[in-house]
mmCIF file of C-alpha atoms in Angstrom:
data_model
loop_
_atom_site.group_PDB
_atom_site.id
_atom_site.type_symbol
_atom_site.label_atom_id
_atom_site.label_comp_id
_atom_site.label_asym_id
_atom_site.label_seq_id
_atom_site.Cartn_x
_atom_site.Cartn_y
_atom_site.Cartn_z
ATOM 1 C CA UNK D 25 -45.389 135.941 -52.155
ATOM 2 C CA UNK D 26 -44.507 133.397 -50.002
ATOM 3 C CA UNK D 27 -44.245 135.895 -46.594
ATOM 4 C CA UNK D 28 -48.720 136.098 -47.961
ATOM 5 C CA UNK D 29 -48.458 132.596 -48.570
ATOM 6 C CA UNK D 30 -48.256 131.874 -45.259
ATOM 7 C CA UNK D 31 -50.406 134.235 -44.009
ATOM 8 C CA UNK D 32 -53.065 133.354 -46.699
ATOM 9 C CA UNK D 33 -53.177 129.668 -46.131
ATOM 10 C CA UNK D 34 -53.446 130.330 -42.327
ATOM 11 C CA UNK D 35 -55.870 132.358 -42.580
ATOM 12 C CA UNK D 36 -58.240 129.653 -45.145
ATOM 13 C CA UNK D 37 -58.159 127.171 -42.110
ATOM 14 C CA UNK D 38 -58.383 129.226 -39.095
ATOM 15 C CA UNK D 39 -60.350 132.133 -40.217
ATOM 16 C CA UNK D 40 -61.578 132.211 -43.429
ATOM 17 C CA UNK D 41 -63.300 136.279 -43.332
ATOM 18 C CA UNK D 42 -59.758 137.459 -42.308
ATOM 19 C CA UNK D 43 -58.518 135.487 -45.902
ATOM 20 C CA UNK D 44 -61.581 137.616 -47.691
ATOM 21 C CA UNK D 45 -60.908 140.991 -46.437
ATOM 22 C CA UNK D 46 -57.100 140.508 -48.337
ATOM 23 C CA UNK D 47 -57.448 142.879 -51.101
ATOM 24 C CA UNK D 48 -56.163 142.367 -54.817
ATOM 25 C CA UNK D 49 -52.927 143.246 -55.622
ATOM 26 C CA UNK D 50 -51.896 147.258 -55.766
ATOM 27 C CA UNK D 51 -50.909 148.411 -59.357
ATOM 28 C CA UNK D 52 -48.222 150.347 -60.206
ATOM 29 C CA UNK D 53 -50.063 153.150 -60.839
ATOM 30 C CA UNK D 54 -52.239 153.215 -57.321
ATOM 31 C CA UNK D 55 -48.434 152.741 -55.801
ATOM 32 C CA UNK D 56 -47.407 155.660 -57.144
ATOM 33 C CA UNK D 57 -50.283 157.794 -56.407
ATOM 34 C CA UNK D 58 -49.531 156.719 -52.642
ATOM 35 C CA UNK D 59 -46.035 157.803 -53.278
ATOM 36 C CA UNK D 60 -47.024 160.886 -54.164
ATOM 37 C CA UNK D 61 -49.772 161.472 -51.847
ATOM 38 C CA UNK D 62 -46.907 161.061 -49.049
ATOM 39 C CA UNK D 63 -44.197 162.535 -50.806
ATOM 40 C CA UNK D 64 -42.211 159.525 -50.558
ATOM 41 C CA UNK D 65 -40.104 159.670 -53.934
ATOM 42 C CA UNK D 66 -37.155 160.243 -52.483
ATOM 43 C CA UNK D 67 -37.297 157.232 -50.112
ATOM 44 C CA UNK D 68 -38.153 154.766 -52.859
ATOM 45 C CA UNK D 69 -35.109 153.364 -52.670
ATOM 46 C CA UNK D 70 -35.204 152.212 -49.122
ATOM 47 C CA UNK D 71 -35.433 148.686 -48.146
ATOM 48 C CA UNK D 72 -38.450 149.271 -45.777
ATOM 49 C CA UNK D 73 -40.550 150.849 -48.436
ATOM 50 C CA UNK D 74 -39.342 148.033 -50.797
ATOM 51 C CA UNK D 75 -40.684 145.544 -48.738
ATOM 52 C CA UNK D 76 -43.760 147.317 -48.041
ATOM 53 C CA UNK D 77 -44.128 147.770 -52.278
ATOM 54 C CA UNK D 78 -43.588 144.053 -52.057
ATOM 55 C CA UNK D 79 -46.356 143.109 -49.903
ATOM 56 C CA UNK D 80 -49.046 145.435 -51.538
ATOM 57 C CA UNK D 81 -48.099 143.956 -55.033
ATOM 58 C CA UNK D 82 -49.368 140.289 -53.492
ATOM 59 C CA UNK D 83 -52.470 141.623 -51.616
ATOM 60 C CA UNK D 84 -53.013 145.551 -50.903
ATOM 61 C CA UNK D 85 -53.787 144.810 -47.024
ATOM 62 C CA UNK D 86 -57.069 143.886 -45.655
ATOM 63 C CA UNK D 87 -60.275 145.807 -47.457
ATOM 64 C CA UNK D 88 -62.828 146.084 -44.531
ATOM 65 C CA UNK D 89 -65.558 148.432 -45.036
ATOM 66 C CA UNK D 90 -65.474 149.497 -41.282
ATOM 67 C CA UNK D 91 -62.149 150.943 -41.846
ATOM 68 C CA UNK D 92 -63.241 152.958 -44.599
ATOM 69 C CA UNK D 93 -66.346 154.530 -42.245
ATOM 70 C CA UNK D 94 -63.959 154.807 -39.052
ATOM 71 C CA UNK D 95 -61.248 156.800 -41.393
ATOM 72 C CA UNK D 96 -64.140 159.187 -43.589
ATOM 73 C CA UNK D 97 -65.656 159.097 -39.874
ATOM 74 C CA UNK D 98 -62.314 160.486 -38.078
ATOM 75 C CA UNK D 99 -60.203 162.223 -40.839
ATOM 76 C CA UNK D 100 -62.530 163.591 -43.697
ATOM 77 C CA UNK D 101 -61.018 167.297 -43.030
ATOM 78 C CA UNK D 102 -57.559 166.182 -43.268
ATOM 79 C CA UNK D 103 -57.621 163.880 -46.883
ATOM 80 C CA UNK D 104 -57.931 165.238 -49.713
ATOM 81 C CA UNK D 105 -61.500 164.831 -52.251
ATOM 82 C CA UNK D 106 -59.819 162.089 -54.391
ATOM 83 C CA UNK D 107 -58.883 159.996 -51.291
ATOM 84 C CA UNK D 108 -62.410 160.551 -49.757
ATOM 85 C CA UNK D 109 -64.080 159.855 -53.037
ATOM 86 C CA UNK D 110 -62.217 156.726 -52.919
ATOM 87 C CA UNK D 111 -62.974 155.666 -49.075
ATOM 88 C CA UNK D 112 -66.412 156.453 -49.630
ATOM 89 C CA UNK D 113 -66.349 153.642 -52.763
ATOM 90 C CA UNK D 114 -64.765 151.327 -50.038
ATOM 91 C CA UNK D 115 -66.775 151.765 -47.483
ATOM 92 C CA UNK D 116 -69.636 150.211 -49.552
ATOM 93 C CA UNK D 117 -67.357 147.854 -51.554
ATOM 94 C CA UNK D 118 -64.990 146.392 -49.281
ATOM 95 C CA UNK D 119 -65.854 143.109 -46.965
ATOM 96 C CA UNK D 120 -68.062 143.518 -43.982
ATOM 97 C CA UNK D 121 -69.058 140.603 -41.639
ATOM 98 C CA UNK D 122 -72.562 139.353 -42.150
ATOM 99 C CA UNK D 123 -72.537 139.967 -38.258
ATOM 100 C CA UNK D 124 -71.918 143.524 -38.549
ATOM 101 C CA UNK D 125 -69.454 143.564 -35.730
ATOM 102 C CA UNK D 126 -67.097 140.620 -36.051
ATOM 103 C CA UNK D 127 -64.901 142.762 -38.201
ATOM 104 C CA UNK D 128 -62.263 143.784 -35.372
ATOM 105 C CA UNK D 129 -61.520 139.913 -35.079
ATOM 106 C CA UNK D 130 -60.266 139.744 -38.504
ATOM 107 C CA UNK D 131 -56.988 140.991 -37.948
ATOM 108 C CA UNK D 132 -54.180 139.311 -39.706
ATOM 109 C CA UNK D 133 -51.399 140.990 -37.868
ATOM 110 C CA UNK D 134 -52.200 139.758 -34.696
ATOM 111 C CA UNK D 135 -53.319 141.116 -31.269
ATOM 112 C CA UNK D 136 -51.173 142.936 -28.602
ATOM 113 C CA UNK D 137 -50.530 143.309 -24.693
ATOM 114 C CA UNK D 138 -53.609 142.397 -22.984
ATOM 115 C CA UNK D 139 -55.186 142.229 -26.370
ATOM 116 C CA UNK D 140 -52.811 139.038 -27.300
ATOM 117 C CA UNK D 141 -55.782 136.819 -28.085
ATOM 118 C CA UNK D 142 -57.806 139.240 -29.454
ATOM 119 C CA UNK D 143 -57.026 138.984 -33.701
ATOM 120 C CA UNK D 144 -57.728 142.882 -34.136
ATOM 121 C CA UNK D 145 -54.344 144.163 -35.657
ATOM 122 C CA UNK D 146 -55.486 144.720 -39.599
ATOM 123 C CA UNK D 147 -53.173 145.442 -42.645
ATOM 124 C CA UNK D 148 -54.199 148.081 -44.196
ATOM 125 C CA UNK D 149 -54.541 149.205 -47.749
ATOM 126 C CA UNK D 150 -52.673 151.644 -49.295
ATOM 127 C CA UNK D 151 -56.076 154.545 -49.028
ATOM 128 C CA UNK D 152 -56.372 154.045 -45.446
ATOM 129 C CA UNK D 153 -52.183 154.115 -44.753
ATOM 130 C CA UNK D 154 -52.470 157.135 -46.941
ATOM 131 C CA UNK D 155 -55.246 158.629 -45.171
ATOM 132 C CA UNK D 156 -53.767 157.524 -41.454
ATOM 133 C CA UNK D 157 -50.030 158.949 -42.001
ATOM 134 C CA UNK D 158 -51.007 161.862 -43.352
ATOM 135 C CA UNK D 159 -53.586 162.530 -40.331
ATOM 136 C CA UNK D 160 -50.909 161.743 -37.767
ATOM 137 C CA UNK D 161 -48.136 164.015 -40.290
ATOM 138 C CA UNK D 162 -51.049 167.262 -39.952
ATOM 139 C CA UNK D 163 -51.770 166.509 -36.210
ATOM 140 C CA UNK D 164 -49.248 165.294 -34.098
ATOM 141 C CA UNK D 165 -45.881 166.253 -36.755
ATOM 142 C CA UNK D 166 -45.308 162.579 -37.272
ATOM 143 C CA UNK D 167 -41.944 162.299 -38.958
ATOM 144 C CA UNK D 168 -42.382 161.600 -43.313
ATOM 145 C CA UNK D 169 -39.993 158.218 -42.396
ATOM 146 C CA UNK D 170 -43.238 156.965 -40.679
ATOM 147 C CA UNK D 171 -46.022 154.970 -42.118
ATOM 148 C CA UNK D 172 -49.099 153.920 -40.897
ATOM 149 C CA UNK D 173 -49.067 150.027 -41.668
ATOM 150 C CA UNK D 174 -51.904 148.202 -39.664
ATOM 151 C CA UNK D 175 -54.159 149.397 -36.979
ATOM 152 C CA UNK D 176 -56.853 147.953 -34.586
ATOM 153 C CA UNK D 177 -59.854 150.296 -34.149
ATOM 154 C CA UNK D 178 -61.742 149.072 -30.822
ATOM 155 C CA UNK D 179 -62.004 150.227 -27.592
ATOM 156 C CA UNK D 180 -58.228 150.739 -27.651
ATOM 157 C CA UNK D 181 -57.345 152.185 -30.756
ATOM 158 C CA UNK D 182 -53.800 151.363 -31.453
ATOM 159 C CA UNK D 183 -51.142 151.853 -34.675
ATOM 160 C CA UNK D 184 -48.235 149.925 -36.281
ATOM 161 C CA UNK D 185 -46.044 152.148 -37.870
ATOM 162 C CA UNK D 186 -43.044 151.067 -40.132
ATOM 163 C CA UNK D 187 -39.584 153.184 -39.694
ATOM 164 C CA UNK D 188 -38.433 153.727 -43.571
ATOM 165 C CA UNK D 189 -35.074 154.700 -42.592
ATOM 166 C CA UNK D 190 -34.455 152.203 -39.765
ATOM 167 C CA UNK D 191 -36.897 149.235 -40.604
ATOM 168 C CA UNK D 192 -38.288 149.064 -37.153
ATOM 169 C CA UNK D 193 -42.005 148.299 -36.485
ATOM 170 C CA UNK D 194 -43.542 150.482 -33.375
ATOM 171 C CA UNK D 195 -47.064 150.297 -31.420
ATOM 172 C CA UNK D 196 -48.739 153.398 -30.481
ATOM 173 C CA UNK D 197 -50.479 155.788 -29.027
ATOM 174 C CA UNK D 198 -48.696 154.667 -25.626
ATOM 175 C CA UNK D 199 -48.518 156.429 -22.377
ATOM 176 C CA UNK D 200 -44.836 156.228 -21.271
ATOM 177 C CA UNK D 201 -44.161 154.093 -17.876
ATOM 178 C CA UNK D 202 -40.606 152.932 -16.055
ATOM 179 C CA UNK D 203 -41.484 149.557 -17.545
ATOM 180 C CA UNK D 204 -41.923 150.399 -20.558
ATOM 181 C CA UNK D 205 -38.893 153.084 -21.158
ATOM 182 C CA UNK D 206 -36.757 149.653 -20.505
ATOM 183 C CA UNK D 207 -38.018 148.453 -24.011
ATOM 184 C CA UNK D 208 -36.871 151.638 -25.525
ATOM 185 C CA UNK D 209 -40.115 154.231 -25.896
ATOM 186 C CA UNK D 210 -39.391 156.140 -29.528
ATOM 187 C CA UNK D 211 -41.009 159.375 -30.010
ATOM 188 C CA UNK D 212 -42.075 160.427 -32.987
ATOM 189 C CA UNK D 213 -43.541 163.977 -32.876
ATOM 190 C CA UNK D 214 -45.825 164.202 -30.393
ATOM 191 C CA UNK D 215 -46.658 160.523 -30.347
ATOM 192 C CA UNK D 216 -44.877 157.459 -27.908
ATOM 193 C CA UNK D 217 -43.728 154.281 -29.739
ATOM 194 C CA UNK D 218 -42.916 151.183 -28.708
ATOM 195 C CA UNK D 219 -40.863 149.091 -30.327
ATOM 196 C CA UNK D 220 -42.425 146.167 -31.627
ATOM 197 C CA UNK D 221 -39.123 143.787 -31.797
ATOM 198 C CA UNK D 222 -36.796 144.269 -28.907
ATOM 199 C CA UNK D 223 -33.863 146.217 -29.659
ATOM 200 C CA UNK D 224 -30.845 143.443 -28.903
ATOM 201 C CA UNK D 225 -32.822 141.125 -31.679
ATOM 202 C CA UNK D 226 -31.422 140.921 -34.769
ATOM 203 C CA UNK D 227 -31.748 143.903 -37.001
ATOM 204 C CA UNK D 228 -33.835 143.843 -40.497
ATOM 205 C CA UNK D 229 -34.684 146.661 -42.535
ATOM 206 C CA UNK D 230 -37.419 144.395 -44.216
ATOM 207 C CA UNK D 231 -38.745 143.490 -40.950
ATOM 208 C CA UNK D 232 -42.506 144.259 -42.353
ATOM 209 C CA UNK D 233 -42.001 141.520 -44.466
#
């Protein structure tokens, strides 16, 4: 409560639609139906997904209808008819910008690289993390420690996964470089990670939170 504390009150002076996209908080029984959507039961005890179970019981990410349309859009053949029954619900019901593109500024987890003052890092809801792991799981054999936390969706689409077993928060898609193998490229499947913390800062397994 008080990591979305922060976040919340932030977000009701600088940027008010980010603070009405945060969604309600996640039940227990919509937590476990993403548990067993991903098949994470046996990882229930880890202090990443703790955190993470934390988090959505406060606010289940950021509900933007765009989101919903970009995932039923993108990944329709690889969820299954509850989930797209469900992101078709959102993608009427969740918030949408009365400009009808100001959405990918409303991003409460920040911007990155070149995008650094660009808000357009979202938090996503438990459907579309659902919907986004098990994508990348089917396509590029993303490992089941991996979740899809928060994305952006503009010109350069980019992910922030959380590392169950390590606690570690990586970008991606990237395409490997000298520069950035110095800052320790993970690969996960067929994907390239960066990490999002450097490696010789201090370690936390609820980084996320």
């Amino acid at each position: 409560r008080e990591a979305w504390g922060c976040v919340s009150r932030w977000a009701g002076d600088a940027l008010p639609e980010a603070k009405a996209t945060l969604g309600p908080p996640a039940s227990a029984t919509e937590w476990q139906l993403f548990v067993s959507r991903l098949g994470l039961e046996g990882l229930q005890a880890s202090e990443p997904l703790l955190a993470y179970r934390l988090l959505s019981a406060v606010h289940d990410g950021q509900r933007v209808a765009s989101d919903a349309v970009t995932a039923l859009r993108q990944l329709r053949d690889f969820v299954d008819p509850d989930l797209r029954q469900a992101l078709h619900a959102a993608a009427s019901g969740w918030y949408s910008h009365p400009s009808g593109w100001e959405d990918e500024c409303l991003g409460l987890g920040g911007g990155f690289s070149a995008y650094s003052n660009f808000a357009c890092l979202r938090l996503l809801p438990l459907p579309l993390v659902a919907a986004w792991t098990g994508f990348l799981r089917a396509q590029s054999g993303l490992p089941e420690r991996f979740l899809v936390v928060a994305a952006c969706f503009g010109d350069a689409p980019r992910l922030l996964l959380s590392d169950l077993a390590s606690g570690d928060l990586l970008l991606g898609p990237i395409s490997p470089t000298p520069h950035l193998e110095a800052r320790q490229v993970v690969a996960a499947g067929n994907l390239r990670l960066l990490r999002v913390v450097p490696a010789s800062a201090p370690r936390r397994r609820d980084l996320l939170l």
